[in-house]
PDB file of N, CA and C in Angstrom:
ATOM      1  N   MET N  10       0.013  -1.091  13.740  1.00  0.00           N
ATOM      2  CA  MET N  10      -0.612  -1.742  12.608  1.00  0.00           C
ATOM      3  C   MET N  10      -2.088  -1.370  12.595  1.00  0.00           C
ATOM      4  N   GLY N  11      -2.616  -1.072  11.420  1.00  0.00           N
ATOM      5  CA  GLY N  11      -4.004  -0.673  11.269  1.00  0.00           C
ATOM      6  C   GLY N  11      -4.924  -1.877  11.158  1.00  0.00           C
ATOM      7  N   PRO N  12      -6.159  -1.632  10.740  1.00  0.00           N
ATOM      8  CA  PRO N  12      -7.124  -2.721  10.628  1.00  0.00           C
ATOM      9  C   PRO N  12      -6.844  -3.671   9.469  1.00  0.00           C
ATOM     10  N   PHE N  13      -5.919  -3.323   8.596  1.00  0.00           N
ATOM     11  CA  PHE N  13      -5.565  -4.191   7.487  1.00  0.00           C
ATOM     12  C   PHE N  13      -4.264  -4.909   7.806  1.00  0.00           C
ATOM     13  N   PRO N  14      -4.307  -6.163   8.218  1.00  0.00           N
ATOM     14  CA  PRO N  14      -3.087  -6.875   8.597  1.00  0.00           C
ATOM     15  C   PRO N  14      -2.159  -7.127   7.409  1.00  0.00           C
ATOM     16  N   CYS N  15      -2.663  -6.919   6.190  1.00  0.00           N
ATOM     17  CA  CYS N  15      -1.820  -7.168   5.022  1.00  0.00           C
ATOM     18  C   CYS N  15      -0.900  -5.983   4.731  1.00  0.00           C
ATOM     19  N   LEU N  16      -1.118  -4.834   5.392  1.00  0.00           N
ATOM     20  CA  LEU N  16      -0.287  -3.658   5.165  1.00  0.00           C
ATOM     21  C   LEU N  16       0.511  -3.317   6.409  1.00  0.00           C
ATOM     22  N   ARG N  17       1.731  -2.831   6.203  1.00  0.00           N
ATOM     23  CA  ARG N  17       2.537  -2.371   7.321  1.00  0.00           C
ATOM     24  C   ARG N  17       3.470  -1.285   6.810  1.00  0.00           C
ATOM     25  N   TRP N  18       4.101  -0.590   7.744  1.00  0.00           N
ATOM     26  CA  TRP N  18       5.024   0.484   7.392  1.00  0.00           C
ATOM     27  C   TRP N  18       6.419  -0.053   7.164  1.00  0.00           C
ATOM     28  N   CYS N  19       7.118   0.568   6.266  1.00  0.00           N
ATOM     29  CA  CYS N  19       8.531   0.304   6.059  1.00  0.00           C
ATOM     30  C   CYS N  19       9.229   1.653   6.092  1.00  0.00           C
ATOM     31  N   THR N  20      10.255   1.781   6.883  1.00  0.00           N
ATOM     32  CA  THR N  20      11.024   3.007   6.942  1.00  0.00           C
ATOM     33  C   THR N  20      12.267   2.813   6.091  1.00  0.00           C
ATOM     34  N   ALA N  21      12.501   3.755   5.194  1.00  0.00           N
ATOM     35  CA  ALA N  21      13.619   3.628   4.261  1.00  0.00           C
ATOM     36  C   ALA N  21      14.302   4.977   4.082  1.00  0.00           C
ATOM     37  N   PHE N  22      15.514   4.929   3.588  1.00  0.00           N
ATOM     38  CA  PHE N  22      16.245   6.145   3.273  1.00  0.00           C
ATOM     39  C   PHE N  22      16.110   6.429   1.789  1.00  0.00           C
ATOM     40  N   THR N  23      15.890   7.697   1.445  1.00  0.00           N
ATOM     41  CA  THR N  23      15.818   8.085   0.046  1.00  0.00           C
ATOM     42  C   THR N  23      17.224   8.378  -0.458  1.00  0.00           C
ATOM     43  N   MET N  24      17.335   8.748  -1.709  1.00  0.00           N
ATOM     44  CA  MET N  24      18.638   9.045  -2.308  1.00  0.00           C
ATOM     45  C   MET N  24      19.353  10.185  -1.587  1.00  0.00           C
ATOM     46  N   SER N  25      18.590  11.101  -0.993  1.00  0.00           N
ATOM     47  CA  SER N  25      19.209  12.237  -0.305  1.00  0.00           C
ATOM     48  C   SER N  25      19.420  11.947   1.180  1.00  0.00           C
ATOM     49  N   ASP N  26      19.416  10.688   1.563  1.00  0.00           N
ATOM     50  CA  ASP N  26      19.580  10.260   2.955  1.00  0.00           C
ATOM     51  C   ASP N  26      18.498  10.814   3.871  1.00  0.00           C
ATOM     52  N   LYS N  27      17.365  11.120   3.316  1.00  0.00           N
ATOM     53  CA  LYS N  27      16.230  11.600   4.094  1.00  0.00           C
ATOM     54  C   LYS N  27      15.366  10.399   4.469  1.00  0.00           C
ATOM     55  N   LEU N  28      14.999  10.302   5.723  1.00  0.00           N
ATOM     56  CA  LEU N  28      14.184   9.186   6.195  1.00  0.00           C
ATOM     57  C   LEU N  28      12.748   9.373   5.711  1.00  0.00           C
ATOM     58  N   THR N  29      12.176   8.330   5.149  1.00  0.00           N
ATOM     59  CA  THR N  29      10.807   8.392   4.651  1.00  0.00           C
ATOM     60  C   THR N  29      10.089   7.099   5.007  1.00  0.00           C
ATOM     61  N   ARG N  30       8.778   7.135   4.957  1.00  0.00           N
ATOM     62  CA  ARG N  30       7.986   5.944   5.243  1.00  0.00           C
ATOM     63  C   ARG N  30       7.148   5.600   4.036  1.00  0.00           C
ATOM     64  N   ILE N  31       7.085   4.317   3.723  1.00  0.00           N
ATOM     65  CA  ILE N  31       6.205   3.838   2.666  1.00  0.00           C
ATOM     66  C   ILE N  31       5.439   2.638   3.206  1.00  0.00           C
ATOM     67  N   ALA N  32       4.285   2.402   2.652  1.00  0.00           N
ATOM     68  CA  ALA N  32       3.495   1.230   3.028  1.00  0.00           C
ATOM     69  C   ALA N  32       3.918   0.067   2.149  1.00  0.00           C
ATOM     70  N   ILE N  33       3.960  -1.113   2.720  1.00  0.00           N
ATOM     71  CA  ILE N  33       4.261  -2.314   1.944  1.00  0.00           C
ATOM     72  C   ILE N  33       3.207  -3.371   2.245  1.00  0.00           C
ATOM     73  N   VAL N  34       2.996  -4.242   1.294  1.00  0.00           N
ATOM     74  CA  VAL N  34       2.002  -5.307   1.423  1.00  0.00           C
ATOM     75  C   VAL N  34       2.699  -6.581   1.869  1.00  0.00           C
ATOM     76  N   SER N  35       2.171  -7.203   2.901  1.00  0.00           N
ATOM     77  CA  SER N  35       2.649  -8.525   3.319  1.00  0.00           C
ATOM     78  C   SER N  35       1.890  -9.543   2.481  1.00  0.00           C
ATOM     79  N   SER N  36       2.557 -10.096   1.479  1.00  0.00           N
ATOM     80  CA  SER N  36       1.873 -10.980   0.536  1.00  0.00           C
ATOM     81  C   SER N  36       1.288 -12.218   1.198  1.00  0.00           C
ATOM     82  N   ASP N  37       1.870 -12.655   2.306  1.00  0.00           N
ATOM     83  CA  ASP N  37       1.331 -13.828   2.989  1.00  0.00           C
ATOM     84  C   ASP N  37       0.050 -13.500   3.753  1.00  0.00           C
ATOM     85  N   LYS N  38      -0.211 -12.218   4.012  1.00  0.00           N
ATOM     86  CA  LYS N  38      -1.409 -11.827   4.747  1.00  0.00           C
ATOM     87  C   LYS N  38      -2.470 -11.182   3.862  1.00  0.00           C
ATOM     88  N   CYS N  39      -2.145 -10.878   2.616  1.00  0.00           N
ATOM     89  CA  CYS N  39      -3.099 -10.278   1.689  1.00  0.00           C
ATOM     90  C   CYS N  39      -4.091 -11.356   1.259  1.00  0.00           C
ATOM     91  N   LYS N  40      -5.359 -11.151   1.545  1.00  0.00           N
ATOM     92  CA  LYS N  40      -6.409 -12.129   1.250  1.00  0.00           C
ATOM     93  C   LYS N  40      -7.403 -11.533   0.258  1.00  0.00           C
ATOM     94  N   PRO N  41      -7.110 -11.614  -1.031  1.00  0.00           N
ATOM     95  CA  PRO N  41      -7.949 -10.958  -2.029  1.00  0.00           C
ATOM     96  C   PRO N  41      -9.391 -11.443  -2.098  1.00  0.00           C
ATOM     97  N   LYS N  42      -9.660 -12.671  -1.680  1.00  0.00           N
ATOM     98  CA  LYS N  42     -11.041 -13.164  -1.731  1.00  0.00           C
ATOM     99  C   LYS N  42     -11.907 -12.559  -0.629  1.00  0.00           C
ATOM    100  N   ARG N  43     -11.281 -12.080   0.444  1.00  0.00           N
ATOM    101  CA  ARG N  43     -12.023 -11.468   1.549  1.00  0.00           C
ATOM    102  C   ARG N  43     -11.859  -9.951   1.571  1.00  0.00           C
ATOM    103  N   CYS N  44     -11.243  -9.418   0.550  1.00  0.00           N
ATOM    104  CA  CYS N  44     -10.863  -8.008   0.550  1.00  0.00           C
ATOM    105  C   CYS N  44     -11.710  -7.216  -0.443  1.00  0.00           C
ATOM    106  N   ARG N  45     -12.037  -6.006  -0.058  1.00  0.00           N
ATOM    107  CA  ARG N  45     -12.736  -5.108  -0.974  1.00  0.00           C
ATOM    108  C   ARG N  45     -11.774  -4.044  -1.509  1.00  0.00           C
ATOM    109  N   GLN N  46     -10.488  -4.304  -1.403  1.00  0.00           N
ATOM    110  CA  GLN N  46      -9.434  -3.420  -1.873  1.00  0.00           C
ATOM    111  C   GLN N  46      -9.563  -2.014  -1.284  1.00  0.00           C
ATOM    112  N   GLU N  47      -9.839  -1.970   0.023  1.00  0.00           N
ATOM    113  CA  GLU N  47      -9.944  -0.683   0.721  1.00  0.00           C
ATOM    114  C   GLU N  47      -8.650   0.099   0.639  1.00  0.00           C
ATOM    115  N   CYS N  48      -7.511  -0.589   0.654  1.00  0.00           N
ATOM    116  CA  CYS N  48      -6.232   0.119   0.575  1.00  0.00           C
ATOM    117  C   CYS N  48      -6.145   0.894  -0.731  1.00  0.00           C
ATOM    118  N   LYS N  49      -6.542   0.282  -1.827  1.00  0.00           N
ATOM    119  CA  LYS N  49      -6.497   0.933  -3.130  1.00  0.00           C
ATOM    120  C   LYS N  49      -7.549   2.043  -3.226  1.00  0.00           C
ATOM    121  N   ARG N  50      -8.733   1.788  -2.727  1.00  0.00           N
ATOM    122  CA  ARG N  50      -9.807   2.779  -2.823  1.00  0.00           C
ATOM    123  C   ARG N  50      -9.566   4.004  -1.949  1.00  0.00           C
ATOM    124  N   SER N  51      -8.808   3.849  -0.866  1.00  0.00           N
ATOM    125  CA  SER N  51      -8.579   4.972   0.044  1.00  0.00           C
ATOM    126  C   SER N  51      -7.308   5.760  -0.263  1.00  0.00           C
ATOM    127  N   CYS N  52      -6.464   5.274  -1.147  1.00  0.00           N
ATOM    128  CA  CYS N  52      -5.184   5.914  -1.444  1.00  0.00           C
ATOM    129  C   CYS N  52      -5.396   7.235  -2.188  1.00  0.00           C
ATOM    130  N   PRO N  53      -4.877   8.362  -1.641  1.00  0.00           N
ATOM    131  CA  PRO N  53      -5.050   9.645  -2.323  1.00  0.00           C
ATOM    132  C   PRO N  53      -4.297   9.727  -3.649  1.00  0.00           C
ATOM    133  N   VAL N  54      -3.206   8.991  -3.784  1.00  0.00           N
ATOM    134  CA  VAL N  54      -2.455   8.997  -5.044  1.00  0.00           C
ATOM    135  C   VAL N  54      -3.256   8.281  -6.126  1.00  0.00           C
ATOM    136  N   VAL N  55      -3.871   7.158  -5.775  1.00  0.00           N
ATOM    137  CA  VAL N  55      -4.729   6.428  -6.718  1.00  0.00           C
ATOM    138  C   VAL N  55      -5.931   7.289  -7.094  1.00  0.00           C
ATOM    139  N   ARG N  56      -6.468   8.001  -6.124  1.00  0.00           N
ATOM    140  CA  ARG N  56      -7.634   8.854  -6.389  1.00  0.00           C
ATOM    141  C   ARG N  56      -7.298  10.016  -7.316  1.00  0.00           C
ATOM    142  N   MET N  57      -6.007  10.360  -7.401  1.00  0.00           N
ATOM    143  CA  MET N  57      -5.571  11.402  -8.337  1.00  0.00           C
ATOM    144  C   MET N  57      -5.298  10.824  -9.723  1.00  0.00           C
ATOM    145  N   GLY N  58      -5.485   9.512  -9.886  1.00  0.00           N
ATOM    146  CA  GLY N  58      -5.350   8.894 -11.189  1.00  0.00           C
ATOM    147  C   GLY N  58      -4.028   8.205 -11.453  1.00  0.00           C
ATOM    148  N   LYS N  59      -3.162   8.120 -10.441  1.00  0.00           N
ATOM    149  CA  LYS N  59      -1.877   7.451 -10.615  1.00  0.00           C
ATOM    150  C   LYS N  59      -1.968   6.024 -10.078  1.00  0.00           C
ATOM    151  N   LEU N  60      -1.167   5.131 -10.596  1.00  0.00           N
ATOM    152  CA  LEU N  60      -1.219   3.720 -10.222  1.00  0.00           C
ATOM    153  C   LEU N  60      -0.262   3.415  -9.076  1.00  0.00           C
ATOM    154  N   CYS N  61      -0.567   3.940  -7.915  1.00  0.00           N
ATOM    155  CA  CYS N  61       0.273   3.731  -6.738  1.00  0.00           C
ATOM    156  C   CYS N  61       0.047   2.339  -6.146  1.00  0.00           C
ATOM    157  N   ILE N  62      -1.201   1.936  -6.054  1.00  0.00           N
ATOM    158  CA  ILE N  62      -1.545   0.599  -5.554  1.00  0.00           C
ATOM    159  C   ILE N  62      -2.258  -0.133  -6.683  1.00  0.00           C
ATOM    160  N   GLU N  63      -1.705  -1.265  -7.067  1.00  0.00           N
ATOM    161  CA  GLU N  63      -2.306  -2.063  -8.120  1.00  0.00           C
ATOM    162  C   GLU N  63      -2.531  -3.478  -7.615  1.00  0.00           C
ATOM    163  N   VAL N  64      -3.442  -4.161  -8.268  1.00  0.00           N
ATOM    164  CA  VAL N  64      -3.754  -5.548  -7.924  1.00  0.00           C
ATOM    165  C   VAL N  64      -3.365  -6.404  -9.114  1.00  0.00           C
ATOM    166  N   GLY N  65      -2.545  -7.415  -8.853  1.00  0.00           N
ATOM    167  CA  GLY N  65      -2.075  -8.297  -9.919  1.00  0.00           C
ATOM    168  C   GLY N  65      -3.220  -9.025 -10.594  1.00  0.00           C
ATOM    169  N   PRO N  66      -3.210  -9.121 -11.925  1.00  0.00           N
ATOM    170  CA  PRO N  66      -4.313  -9.754 -12.655  1.00  0.00           C
ATOM    171  C   PRO N  66      -4.475 -11.244 -12.383  1.00  0.00           C
ATOM    172  N   THR N  67      -3.391 -11.936 -12.131  1.00  0.00           N
ATOM    173  CA  THR N  67      -3.500 -13.376 -11.893  1.00  0.00           C
ATOM    174  C   THR N  67      -3.501 -13.717 -10.408  1.00  0.00           C
ATOM    175  N   THR N  68      -2.633 -13.086  -9.633  1.00  0.00           N
ATOM    176  CA  THR N  68      -2.546 -13.402  -8.212  1.00  0.00           C
ATOM    177  C   THR N  68      -3.599 -12.683  -7.379  1.00  0.00           C
ATOM    178  N   LYS N  69      -4.076 -11.546  -7.890  1.00  0.00           N
ATOM    179  CA  LYS N  69      -5.042 -10.694  -7.181  1.00  0.00           C
ATOM    180  C   LYS N  69      -4.465 -10.091  -5.911  1.00  0.00           C
ATOM    181  N   LEU N  70      -3.136 -10.141  -5.753  1.00  0.00           N
ATOM    182  CA  LEU N  70      -2.481  -9.541  -4.599  1.00  0.00           C
ATOM    183  C   LEU N  70      -2.132  -8.091  -4.914  1.00  0.00           C
ATOM    184  N   ALA N  71      -2.278  -7.232  -3.912  1.00  0.00           N
ATOM    185  CA  ALA N  71      -1.958  -5.822  -4.081  1.00  0.00           C
ATOM    186  C   ALA N  71      -0.454  -5.605  -4.004  1.00  0.00           C
ATOM    187  N   TRP N  72       0.028  -4.590  -4.702  1.00  0.00           N
ATOM    188  CA  TRP N  72       1.413  -4.153  -4.551  1.00  0.00           C
ATOM    189  C   TRP N  72       1.425  -2.635  -4.632  1.00  0.00           C
ATOM    190  N   ILE N  73       2.386  -2.040  -3.930  1.00  0.00           N
ATOM    191  CA  ILE N  73       2.465  -0.592  -3.800  1.00  0.00           C
ATOM    192  C   ILE N  73       3.751  -0.096  -4.453  1.00  0.00           C
ATOM    193  N   SER N  74       3.622   0.926  -5.270  1.00  0.00           N
ATOM    194  CA  SER N  74       4.770   1.514  -5.947  1.00  0.00           C
ATOM    195  C   SER N  74       5.576   2.361  -4.969  1.00  0.00           C
ATOM    196  N   GLU N  75       6.852   2.022  -4.797  1.00  0.00           N
ATOM    197  CA  GLU N  75       7.718   2.802  -3.913  1.00  0.00           C
ATOM    198  C   GLU N  75       7.901   4.222  -4.432  1.00  0.00           C
ATOM    199  N   GLU N  76       7.936   4.383  -5.740  1.00  0.00           N
ATOM    200  CA  GLU N  76       8.145   5.697  -6.331  1.00  0.00           C
ATOM    201  C   GLU N  76       6.951   6.622  -6.133  1.00  0.00           C
ATOM    202  N   LEU N  77       5.750   6.069  -6.124  1.00  0.00           N
ATOM    203  CA  LEU N  77       4.545   6.898  -6.036  1.00  0.00           C
ATOM    204  C   LEU N  77       3.994   7.045  -4.626  1.00  0.00           C
ATOM    205  N   CYS N  78       4.309   6.111  -3.734  1.00  0.00           N
ATOM    206  CA  CYS N  78       3.784   6.158  -2.362  1.00  0.00           C
ATOM    207  C   CYS N  78       4.298   7.416  -1.669  1.00  0.00           C
ATOM    208  N   ILE N  79       3.363   8.188  -1.087  1.00  0.00           N
ATOM    209  CA  ILE N  79       3.739   9.431  -0.404  1.00  0.00           C
ATOM    210  C   ILE N  79       3.860   9.243   1.101  1.00  0.00           C
ATOM    211  N   GLY N  80       3.596   8.051   1.594  1.00  0.00           N
ATOM    212  CA  GLY N  80       3.753   7.751   3.017  1.00  0.00           C
ATOM    213  C   GLY N  80       2.714   8.389   3.915  1.00  0.00           C
ATOM    214  N   CYS N  81       1.524   8.638   3.371  1.00  0.00           N
ATOM    215  CA  CYS N  81       0.471   9.293   4.142  1.00  0.00           C
ATOM    216  C   CYS N  81      -0.098   8.387   5.236  1.00  0.00           C
ATOM    217  N   GLY N  82      -0.069   7.078   5.026  1.00  0.00           N
ATOM    218  CA  GLY N  82      -0.563   6.133   6.018  1.00  0.00           C
ATOM    219  C   GLY N  82      -2.049   5.839   5.954  1.00  0.00           C
ATOM    220  N   ILE N  83      -2.750   6.436   5.016  1.00  0.00           N
ATOM    221  CA  ILE N  83      -4.198   6.222   4.929  1.00  0.00           C
ATOM    222  C   ILE N  83      -4.517   4.756   4.650  1.00  0.00           C
ATOM    223  N   CYS N  84      -3.772   4.106   3.775  1.00  0.00           N
ATOM    224  CA  CYS N  84      -4.050   2.707   3.442  1.00  0.00           C
ATOM    225  C   CYS N  84      -3.808   1.789   4.629  1.00  0.00           C
ATOM    226  N   VAL N  85      -2.882   2.133   5.480  1.00  0.00           N
ATOM    227  CA  VAL N  85      -2.575   1.312   6.653  1.00  0.00           C
ATOM    228  C   VAL N  85      -3.595   1.549   7.769  1.00  0.00           C
ATOM    229  N   LYS N  86      -4.006   2.789   7.947  1.00  0.00           N
ATOM    230  CA  LYS N  86      -4.875   3.156   9.063  1.00  0.00           C
ATOM    231  C   LYS N  86      -6.357   3.125   8.750  1.00  0.00           C
ATOM    232  N   LYS N  87      -6.743   3.143   7.516  1.00  0.00           N
ATOM    233  CA  LYS N  87      -8.157   3.250   7.105  1.00  0.00           C
ATOM    234  C   LYS N  87      -9.011   2.194   7.752  1.00  0.00           C
TER     235      LYS N  87
END
């Protein structure tokens, strides 16, 4: 686990039975009032202009798109 306790790895199988890793947000540990959204700011997919990590408008909790996450681990390790 990286310095962000709200993020962790999830290992999943893709449609082709290939093992892949994606980051997931632990909603009980995501603390938006103490967070500067480093996970979103450090994500290379977000930096390319895609909405891989978004923050809910009302809850202010982050969520990660399974389809767009490339499993680089930067958001978890940053």
